[in-house]
Amino acid sequence: PATPARGVRCSRQASRGGQTSAQVLDALKEFDGNWREPFDLLELDDTEVGTKEIRAAFRNIARKEHPDVSTRDDAEERFRRISMAYELLADDGGRAMLLEALERKVVDLEELQESPGTVLDERQDVWDNQWENDEVTQVTRVAFLLILVLGMGTIFWFFGDDHD
């Protein structure tokens, strides 16, 4: 069986876990600003397609565009870009970032990474900061627990023993 050219990844390698975030970032850099291109390379009209449709589209394109089969001069480069498009779209996080970029009409990757904060994000930050412990809070909690335990012990001793 034929093996892909050096630097070209097949679908099994693309779908393996662990390296996803680095692959997604590389793919996002590759398509920086042209967020519709991954869908166009895989000949997907709908941006809301599922993973099965993405996989099927990649397999169909790979049969035609693989460097061992294609007669194009730029077959290796084209297949590398198709593989990157597949990696990006097959990853849920990568696809979500692409859809966000399309929805917000983001121009480049830097603008996409600088996502605007929402009111919900600000409220979440306030909530998270509310539960941060500082030294005063910790000392107060320890003192309260000591007083509570000593007070309960005194009450049990007073009502539990015969004081004749």
XYZ file of N, CA, C and O in Angstrom:
656
model
N 0.820 -1.189 0.000
C 0.000 0.000 0.000
C 0.863 1.252 0.000
O 1.919 1.297 0.591
N 0.325 2.254 -0.653
C 1.055 3.520 -0.763
C 0.994 4.278 0.552
O 0.001 4.236 1.259
N 2.069 4.954 0.866
C 2.094 5.779 2.069
C 2.056 7.228 1.656
O 2.558 7.585 0.589
N 1.463 8.066 2.501
C 1.410 9.473 2.139
C 2.796 10.103 2.139
O 3.724 9.614 2.760
N 2.929 11.177 1.405
C 4.201 11.889 1.325
C 4.584 12.419 2.691
O 3.749 12.599 3.563
N 5.872 12.679 2.838
C 6.360 13.185 4.119
C 5.677 14.503 4.466
O 5.553 15.388 3.632
N 5.266 14.636 5.745
C 4.609 15.861 6.182
C 3.104 15.845 5.957
O 2.410 16.759 6.334
N 2.593 14.787 5.328
C 1.159 14.687 5.078
C 0.584 13.699 6.072
O 1.089 12.596 6.221
N -0.470 14.091 6.759
C -1.063 13.233 7.779
C -2.333 12.594 7.261
O -3.118 13.233 6.576
N -2.529 11.357 7.625
C -3.767 10.669 7.254
C -4.805 10.864 8.343
O -4.513 11.348 9.422
N -6.022 10.421 8.083
C -7.118 10.652 9.013
C -6.893 9.969 10.356
O -7.279 10.498 11.381
N -6.273 8.793 10.366
C -6.055 8.119 11.647
C -5.116 8.921 12.527
O -5.305 9.040 13.718
N -4.088 9.483 11.927
C -3.152 10.292 12.693
C -3.811 11.587 13.133
O -3.559 12.079 14.210
N -4.661 12.137 12.310
C -5.292 13.417 12.635
C -6.282 13.284 13.765
O -6.472 14.210 14.539
N -6.929 12.132 13.868
C -7.978 11.994 14.877
C -7.456 11.480 16.212
O -8.213 11.321 17.145
N -6.156 11.174 16.290
C -5.598 10.714 17.548
C -5.596 11.815 18.585
O -5.357 12.964 18.278
N -5.864 11.456 19.845
C -5.914 12.448 20.919
C -4.535 12.830 21.395
O -3.526 12.273 20.999
N -4.484 13.811 22.277
C -3.235 14.189 22.895
C -2.576 15.391 22.256
O -2.145 16.289 22.933
N -2.465 15.402 20.926
C -1.796 16.487 20.242
C -2.800 17.440 19.609
O -2.436 18.274 18.805
N -4.043 17.297 19.953
C -5.097 18.034 19.271
C -4.920 19.532 19.348
O -5.020 20.217 18.346
N -4.625 20.058 20.513
C -4.555 21.510 20.640
C -3.448 22.098 19.773
O -3.638 23.136 19.143
N -2.291 21.466 19.711
C -1.204 21.964 18.863
C -1.585 21.863 17.396
O -1.318 22.784 16.615
N -2.226 20.771 17.007
C -2.649 20.601 15.621
C -3.701 21.626 15.248
O -3.672 22.192 14.160
N -4.625 21.885 16.167
C -5.677 22.855 15.907
C -5.083 24.245 15.755
O -5.444 24.991 14.837
N -4.147 24.608 16.616
C -3.507 25.925 16.500
C -2.722 26.055 15.198
O -2.762 27.103 14.546
N -2.022 24.986 14.806
C -1.300 25.014 13.530
C -2.270 25.194 12.369
O -2.013 25.959 11.449
N -3.390 24.473 12.427
C -4.384 24.579 11.353
C -5.020 25.964 11.333
O -5.249 26.533 10.264
N -5.293 26.524 12.509
C -5.854 27.874 12.557
C -4.880 28.895 11.968
O -5.285 29.815 11.267
N -3.589 28.710 12.256
C -2.582 29.609 11.676
C -2.536 29.457 10.155
O -2.358 30.426 9.425
N -2.699 28.226 9.703
C -2.669 27.956 8.262
C -3.804 28.675 7.530
O -3.619 29.211 6.447
N -4.982 28.701 8.142
C -6.151 29.309 7.501
C -6.452 30.691 8.069
O -7.579 31.165 7.985
N -5.452 31.335 8.636
C -5.618 32.636 9.286
C -6.321 33.634 8.371
O -5.813 34.003 7.323
N -7.515 34.034 8.773
C -8.274 35.037 8.031
C -9.214 34.454 7.002
O -10.227 35.050 6.671
N -8.900 33.288 6.465
C -9.763 32.659 5.470
C -10.489 31.490 6.133
O -10.183 30.323 5.880
N -11.425 31.807 6.999
C -12.065 30.813 7.857
C -13.007 29.890 7.092
O -13.363 28.834 7.580
N -13.416 30.250 5.909
C -14.333 29.428 5.119
C -13.578 28.349 4.333
O -14.152 27.339 3.943
N -12.281 28.543 4.129
C -11.495 27.629 3.296
C -11.515 26.167 3.768
O -11.606 25.274 2.919
N -11.422 25.861 5.072
C -11.480 24.442 5.457
C -12.762 23.754 4.978
O -12.728 22.598 4.548
N -13.878 24.459 5.021
C -15.135 23.888 4.534
C -15.089 23.717 3.019
O -15.563 22.719 2.484
N -14.498 24.700 2.326
C -14.405 24.627 0.871
C -13.478 23.502 0.426
O -13.775 22.805 -0.551
N -12.349 23.305 1.125
C -11.413 22.242 0.757
C -12.052 20.864 0.872
O -11.754 19.967 0.091
N -12.923 20.698 1.857
C -13.606 19.414 2.031
C -14.939 19.373 1.298
O -15.707 18.419 1.449
N -15.205 20.419 0.514
C -16.436 20.523 -0.283
C -17.686 20.405 0.575
O -18.635 19.701 0.230
N -17.662 21.096 1.722
C -18.807 21.129 2.633
C -19.514 22.465 2.474
O -18.908 23.519 2.681
N -20.780 22.416 2.101
C -21.541 23.653 1.934
C -22.051 24.178 3.268
O -22.070 25.376 3.500
N -22.474 23.265 4.125
C -23.062 23.644 5.417
C -21.977 23.673 6.485
O -21.214 22.712 6.634
N -21.907 24.759 7.233
C -20.901 24.856 8.293
C -21.316 24.103 9.549
O -20.497 23.891 10.434
N -22.555 23.694 9.634
C -23.066 23.004 10.829
C -23.115 21.496 10.640
O -23.965 20.822 11.220
N -22.234 20.935 9.839
C -22.238 19.494 9.597
C -21.663 18.752 10.796
O -20.900 19.310 11.583
N -22.004 17.482 10.895
C -21.526 16.657 11.992
C -20.189 16.003 11.673
O -19.679 16.082 10.550
N -19.649 15.335 12.670
C -18.339 14.697 12.529
C -18.358 13.592 11.475
O -17.396 13.428 10.724
N -19.452 12.840 11.405
C -19.537 11.757 10.408
C -19.476 12.311 8.990
O -18.808 11.741 8.119
N -20.176 13.410 8.747
C -20.167 14.010 7.410
C -18.787 14.573 7.070
O -18.334 14.488 5.933
N -18.124 15.131 8.078
C -16.776 15.664 7.865
C -15.821 14.530 7.504
O -15.023 14.634 6.569
N -15.911 13.420 8.249
C -15.053 12.268 7.982
C -15.315 11.712 6.579
O -14.377 11.410 5.830
N -16.592 11.594 6.212
C -16.938 11.073 4.894
C -16.431 11.999 3.791
O -15.898 11.538 2.764
N -16.567 13.305 3.988
C -16.092 14.263 2.991
C -14.578 14.171 2.845
O -14.049 14.202 1.723
N -13.870 14.034 3.962
C -12.414 13.920 3.911
C -12.007 12.665 3.152
O -11.099 12.700 2.311
N -12.667 11.558 3.426
C -12.312 10.310 2.738
C -12.546 10.425 1.229
O -11.737 9.943 0.437
N -13.647 11.050 0.851
C -13.926 11.213 -0.578
C -12.880 12.092 -1.252
O -12.396 11.782 -2.346
N -12.532 13.196 -0.606
C -11.529 14.101 -1.168
C -10.160 13.427 -1.186
O -9.398 13.561 -2.151
N -9.841 12.680 -0.128
C -8.529 12.027 -0.036
C -8.344 11.006 -1.156
O -7.231 10.837 -1.671
N -9.415 10.328 -1.552
C -9.309 9.366 -2.654
C -8.918 10.056 -3.958
O -8.201 9.484 -4.777
N -9.374 11.288 -4.136
C -9.091 12.013 -5.378
C -7.815 12.847 -5.297
O -7.107 12.996 -6.284
N -7.515 13.403 -4.135
C -6.461 14.407 -4.014
C -5.164 13.903 -3.385
O -4.231 14.683 -3.218
N -5.102 12.647 -2.995
C -3.875 12.131 -2.390
C -2.738 12.264 -3.404
O -2.933 12.037 -4.594
N -1.529 12.636 -2.951
C -0.411 12.835 -3.889
C -0.077 11.616 -4.741
O 0.424 11.764 -5.859
N -0.368 10.418 -4.242
C -0.088 9.215 -5.025
C -1.089 9.024 -6.156
O -0.822 8.282 -7.093
N -2.230 9.694 -6.064
C -3.292 9.512 -7.048
C -3.444 10.739 -7.946
O -3.666 10.619 -9.147
N -3.310 11.906 -7.360
C -3.540 13.157 -8.082
C -2.418 13.447 -9.078
O -1.249 13.142 -8.842
N -2.803 14.060 -10.191
C -1.824 14.439 -11.205
C -1.458 15.915 -11.122
O -0.684 16.406 -11.943
N -1.983 16.611 -10.143
C -1.713 18.048 -9.986
C -0.263 18.266 -9.599
O 0.358 17.451 -8.910
N 0.262 19.405 -9.993
C 1.645 19.751 -9.637
C 1.772 20.044 -8.142
O 2.805 19.751 -7.542
N 0.749 20.635 -7.571
C 0.773 21.002 -6.156
C 0.008 19.998 -5.294
O -0.576 20.361 -4.275
N 0.025 18.724 -5.668
C -0.775 17.705 -4.988
C -0.384 17.550 -3.513
O -1.253 17.435 -2.650
N 0.919 17.562 -3.219
C 1.344 17.385 -1.827
C 0.891 18.551 -0.958
O 0.373 18.355 0.139
N 1.097 19.763 -1.446
C 0.689 20.946 -0.687
C -0.831 20.983 -0.520
O -1.341 21.290 0.557
N -1.542 20.678 -1.583
C -3.008 20.684 -1.515
C -3.505 19.635 -0.529
O -4.392 19.899 0.268
N -2.929 18.432 -0.555
C -3.367 17.385 0.366
C -3.002 17.736 1.803
O -3.751 17.428 2.734
N -1.865 18.413 1.996
C -1.496 18.855 3.344
C -2.540 19.826 3.876
O -2.974 19.730 5.016
N -2.982 20.761 3.039
C -4.001 21.723 3.456
C -5.345 21.031 3.694
O -6.065 21.383 4.631
N -5.674 20.053 2.881
C -6.928 19.298 3.081
C -6.867 18.541 4.405
O -7.834 18.512 5.162
N -5.704 17.955 4.713
C -5.538 17.232 5.981
C -5.652 18.178 7.165
O -6.269 17.840 8.182
N -5.085 19.367 7.035
C -5.191 20.353 8.114
C -6.638 20.801 8.293
O -7.102 20.991 9.414
N -7.339 20.966 7.180
C -8.758 21.340 7.259
C -9.544 20.252 7.979
O -10.396 20.540 8.824
N -9.224 18.998 7.675
C -9.905 17.889 8.347
C -9.586 17.883 9.841
O -10.478 17.716 10.672
N -8.314 18.063 10.195
C -7.922 18.087 11.605
C -8.687 19.170 12.359
O -9.159 18.965 13.471
N -8.791 20.310 11.718
C -9.459 21.443 12.344
C -10.956 21.188 12.507
O -11.532 21.433 13.562
N -11.588 20.672 11.479
C -13.035 20.454 11.526
C -13.414 19.215 12.334
O -14.510 19.160 12.895
N -12.534 18.227 12.399
C -12.843 17.011 13.153
C -12.761 17.260 14.659
O -13.414 16.568 15.439
N -11.979 18.256 15.051
C -11.849 18.602 16.461
C -12.995 19.541 16.849
O -13.196 20.578 16.213
N -13.752 19.168 17.883
C -14.904 19.986 18.292
C -14.503 21.400 18.667
O -15.169 22.371 18.311
N -13.398 21.549 19.390
C -12.939 22.875 19.787
C -12.500 23.702 18.595
O -12.790 24.901 18.497
N -11.788 23.075 17.664
C -11.346 23.777 16.470
C -12.513 24.219 15.606
O -12.536 25.338 15.084
N -13.494 23.320 15.462
C -14.676 23.668 14.669
C -15.449 24.798 15.332
O -15.922 25.723 14.658
N -15.529 24.769 16.670
C -16.226 25.839 17.388
C -15.513 27.177 17.184
O -16.170 28.208 16.997
N -14.180 27.165 17.195
C -13.430 28.404 16.967
C -13.646 28.922 15.549
O -13.799 30.119 15.333
N -13.678 27.999 14.581
C -13.934 28.408 13.205
C -15.319 29.030 13.060
O -15.485 30.068 12.424
N -16.322 28.390 13.652
C -17.685 28.906 13.564
C -17.796 30.263 14.250
O -18.488 31.161 13.767
N -17.087 30.426 15.378
C -17.087 31.720 16.064
C -16.443 32.784 15.184
O -16.936 33.919 15.084
N -15.338 32.424 14.524
C -14.660 33.381 13.644
C -15.564 33.780 12.478
O -15.624 34.956 12.104
N -16.279 32.820 11.910
C -17.199 33.122 10.821
C -18.352 33.997 11.308
O -18.759 34.941 10.630
N -18.873 33.673 12.482
C -20.013 34.416 13.022
C -19.632 35.851 13.366
O -20.372 36.785 13.074
N -18.468 36.021 13.986
C -18.029 37.363 14.400
C -17.340 38.126 13.281
O -16.971 39.282 13.453
N -17.127 37.452 12.132
C -16.422 38.057 10.989
C -15.031 38.557 11.406
O -14.633 39.685 11.133
N -14.304 37.672 12.069
C -12.961 37.978 12.556
C -11.995 38.011 11.377
O -12.065 37.186 10.479
N -11.067 38.952 11.409
C -10.133 39.137 10.306
C -8.915 38.218 10.435
O -8.476 37.622 9.464
N -8.349 38.094 11.643
C -7.161 37.264 11.806
C -7.198 36.501 13.122
O -8.078 36.693 13.942
N -6.228 35.619 13.300
C -6.170 34.738 14.458
C -6.014 35.507 15.761
O -6.608 35.144 16.773
N -5.233 36.581 15.755
C -5.047 37.373 16.977
C -6.375 37.942 17.466
O -6.657 37.953 18.657
N -7.180 38.415 16.534
C -8.485 38.959 16.901
C -9.402 37.854 17.447
O -10.179 38.079 18.362
N -9.266 36.656 16.900
C -10.077 35.527 17.376
C -9.680 35.142 18.790
O -10.526 34.843 19.625
N -8.380 35.158 19.083
C -7.913 34.792 20.411
C -8.255 35.838 21.447
O -8.341 35.542 22.626
N -8.459 37.071 21.028
C -8.861 38.144 21.936
C -10.378 38.224 21.972
O -10.971 39.225 21.613
N -10.992 37.142 22.404
C -12.452 37.117 22.409
C -12.990 38.111 23.429
O -12.463 38.221 24.540
N -14.009 38.840 23.049
C -14.547 39.835 23.972
C -15.226 39.166 25.154
O -15.884 38.143 25.011
N -15.049 39.738 26.327
C -15.705 39.212 27.511
C -17.183 39.572 27.503
O -17.586 40.624 27.025
N -17.983 38.687 28.018
C -19.411 38.943 28.094
C -19.788 39.237 29.535
O -18.981 39.082 30.452
N -21.011 39.649 29.728
C -21.509 39.919 31.076
C -21.445 38.633 31.897
O -21.086 38.656 33.078
N -21.754 37.505 31.254
C -21.704 36.218 31.952
C -20.285 35.905 32.419
O -20.086 35.431 33.540
N -19.284 36.192 31.577
C -17.892 35.970 31.967
C -17.511 36.832 33.161
O -16.832 36.370 34.074
N -17.948 38.085 33.146
C -17.630 38.986 34.253
C -18.281 38.508 35.545
O -17.661 38.542 36.606
N -19.519 38.061 35.455
C -20.206 37.537 36.648
C -19.528 36.279 37.160
O -19.428 36.072 38.365
N -19.056 35.428 36.239
C -18.348 34.213 36.638
C -17.052 34.577 37.355
O -16.708 33.962 38.360
N -16.338 35.581 36.863
C -15.102 36.021 37.513
C -15.382 36.548 38.918
O -14.643 36.258 39.860
N -16.455 37.329 39.069
C -16.828 37.849 40.391
C -17.133 36.689 41.329
O -16.708 36.667 42.483
N -17.889 35.697 40.832
C -18.246 34.531 41.639
C -16.989 33.769 42.058
O -16.835 33.378 43.214
N -16.073 33.547 41.113
C -14.838 32.830 41.431
C -14.000 33.590 42.448
O -13.436 32.995 43.366
N -13.893 34.903 42.298
C -13.098 35.712 43.217
C -13.719 35.769 44.607
O -13.026 35.952 45.598
N -15.024 35.609 44.679
C -15.716 35.653 45.970
C -15.250 34.519 46.880
O -15.213 34.674 48.087
N -14.882 33.396 46.290
C -14.530 32.225 47.090
C -13.038 32.068 47.303
O -12.583 31.075 47.858
N -12.243 33.036 46.868
C -10.810 32.975 47.134
C -10.559 33.185 48.622
O -11.192 34.016 49.266
N -9.635 32.418 49.160
C -9.309 32.514 50.582
C -8.093 33.401 50.780
O -7.072 33.225 50.126
N -8.227 34.333 51.697
C -7.063 35.097 52.110
C -6.757 34.710 53.552
O -7.461 33.913 54.160
N -5.685 35.236 54.129
C -5.266 34.842 55.477
C -6.304 35.203 56.530
O -6.559 34.422 57.440
N -6.907 36.365 56.418
C -7.890 36.801 57.415
C -9.080 35.846 57.426
O -9.556 35.434 58.494
N -9.543 35.469 56.253
C -10.680 34.553 56.165
C -10.327 33.201 56.769
O -11.121 32.620 57.512
N -9.148 32.693 56.472
C -8.751 31.396 57.008
C -8.617 31.432 58.525
O -9.072 30.521 59.216
N -7.999 32.464 59.065
C -7.848 32.591 60.520
C -9.217 32.702 61.182
O -9.479 32.086 62.220
N -10.110 33.470 60.585
C -11.460 33.629 61.132
C -12.186 32.291 61.152
O -12.857 31.953 62.145
N -12.062 31.523 60.102
C -12.731 30.208 60.047
C -12.174 29.265 61.112
O -12.920 28.562 61.781
N -10.855 29.243 61.274
C -10.240 28.362 62.271
C -10.666 28.781 63.674
O -11.024 27.934 64.510
N -10.672 30.082 63.950
C -11.094 30.568 65.266
C -12.556 30.210 65.526
O -12.909 29.765 66.625
N -13.403 30.378 64.536
C -14.821 30.040 64.686
C -14.994 28.555 64.986
O -15.764 28.171 65.882
N -14.275 27.706 64.257
C -14.388 26.263 64.494
C -13.873 25.879 65.879
O -14.464 25.016 66.550
N -12.788 26.488 66.339
C -12.278 26.204 67.683
C -13.294 26.602 68.755
O -13.560 25.842 69.696
N -13.871 27.791 68.628
C -14.878 28.242 69.594
C -16.086 27.325 69.557
O -16.638 26.961 70.605
N -16.501 26.918 68.363
C -17.653 26.024 68.220
C -17.386 24.672 68.884
O -18.217 24.168 69.646
N -16.213 24.084 68.625
C -15.881 22.782 69.206
C -15.757 22.889 70.724
O -16.288 22.041 71.468
N -15.067 23.912 71.232
C -14.928 24.081 72.684
C -16.286 24.343 73.333
O -16.579 23.815 74.419
N -17.118 25.143 72.689
C -18.454 25.424 73.229
C -19.307 24.168 73.276
O -19.993 23.904 74.272
N -19.273 23.375 72.206
C -20.061 22.129 72.188
C -19.524 21.152 73.233
O -20.299 20.462 73.909
N -18.196 21.074 73.368
C -17.616 20.193 74.386
C -18.048 20.607 75.787
O -18.367 19.763 76.634
N -18.081 21.906 76.062
C -18.515 22.410 77.362
C -19.977 22.063 77.616
O -20.342 21.642 78.724
N -20.806 22.221 76.626
C -22.235 21.909 76.773
C -22.415 20.423 77.043
O -23.182 20.031 77.933
N -21.720 19.546 76.311
C -21.834 18.109 76.549
C -21.325 17.742 77.941
O -21.891 16.890 78.619
N -20.236 18.368 78.361
C -19.705 18.087 79.689
C -20.690 18.542 80.754
O -20.938 17.819 81.715
N -21.260 19.731 80.617
C -22.156 20.262 81.631
C -23.425 19.433 81.757
O -23.857 19.115 82.853
N -24.041 19.058 80.638
C -25.298 18.312 80.698
C -25.084 16.798 80.767
O -25.999 16.060 81.130
N -23.892 16.325 80.445
C -23.655 14.887 80.429
C -23.181 14.314 81.739
O -23.382 13.141 82.035
N -22.562 15.092 82.567
C -22.026 14.583 83.833
C -22.972 14.917 84.983
O -23.739 15.866 84.945
N -22.871 14.069 86.030
C -23.599 14.381 87.288
C -22.699 15.325 88.085
O -21.530 15.035 88.317
N -23.267 16.448 88.483
C -22.486 17.446 89.208
C -22.900 17.478 90.679
O -23.298 18.490 91.209
N -22.795 16.390 91.375
C -23.199 16.324 92.776
C -22.242 16.948 93.718
O -21.171 17.106 93.766
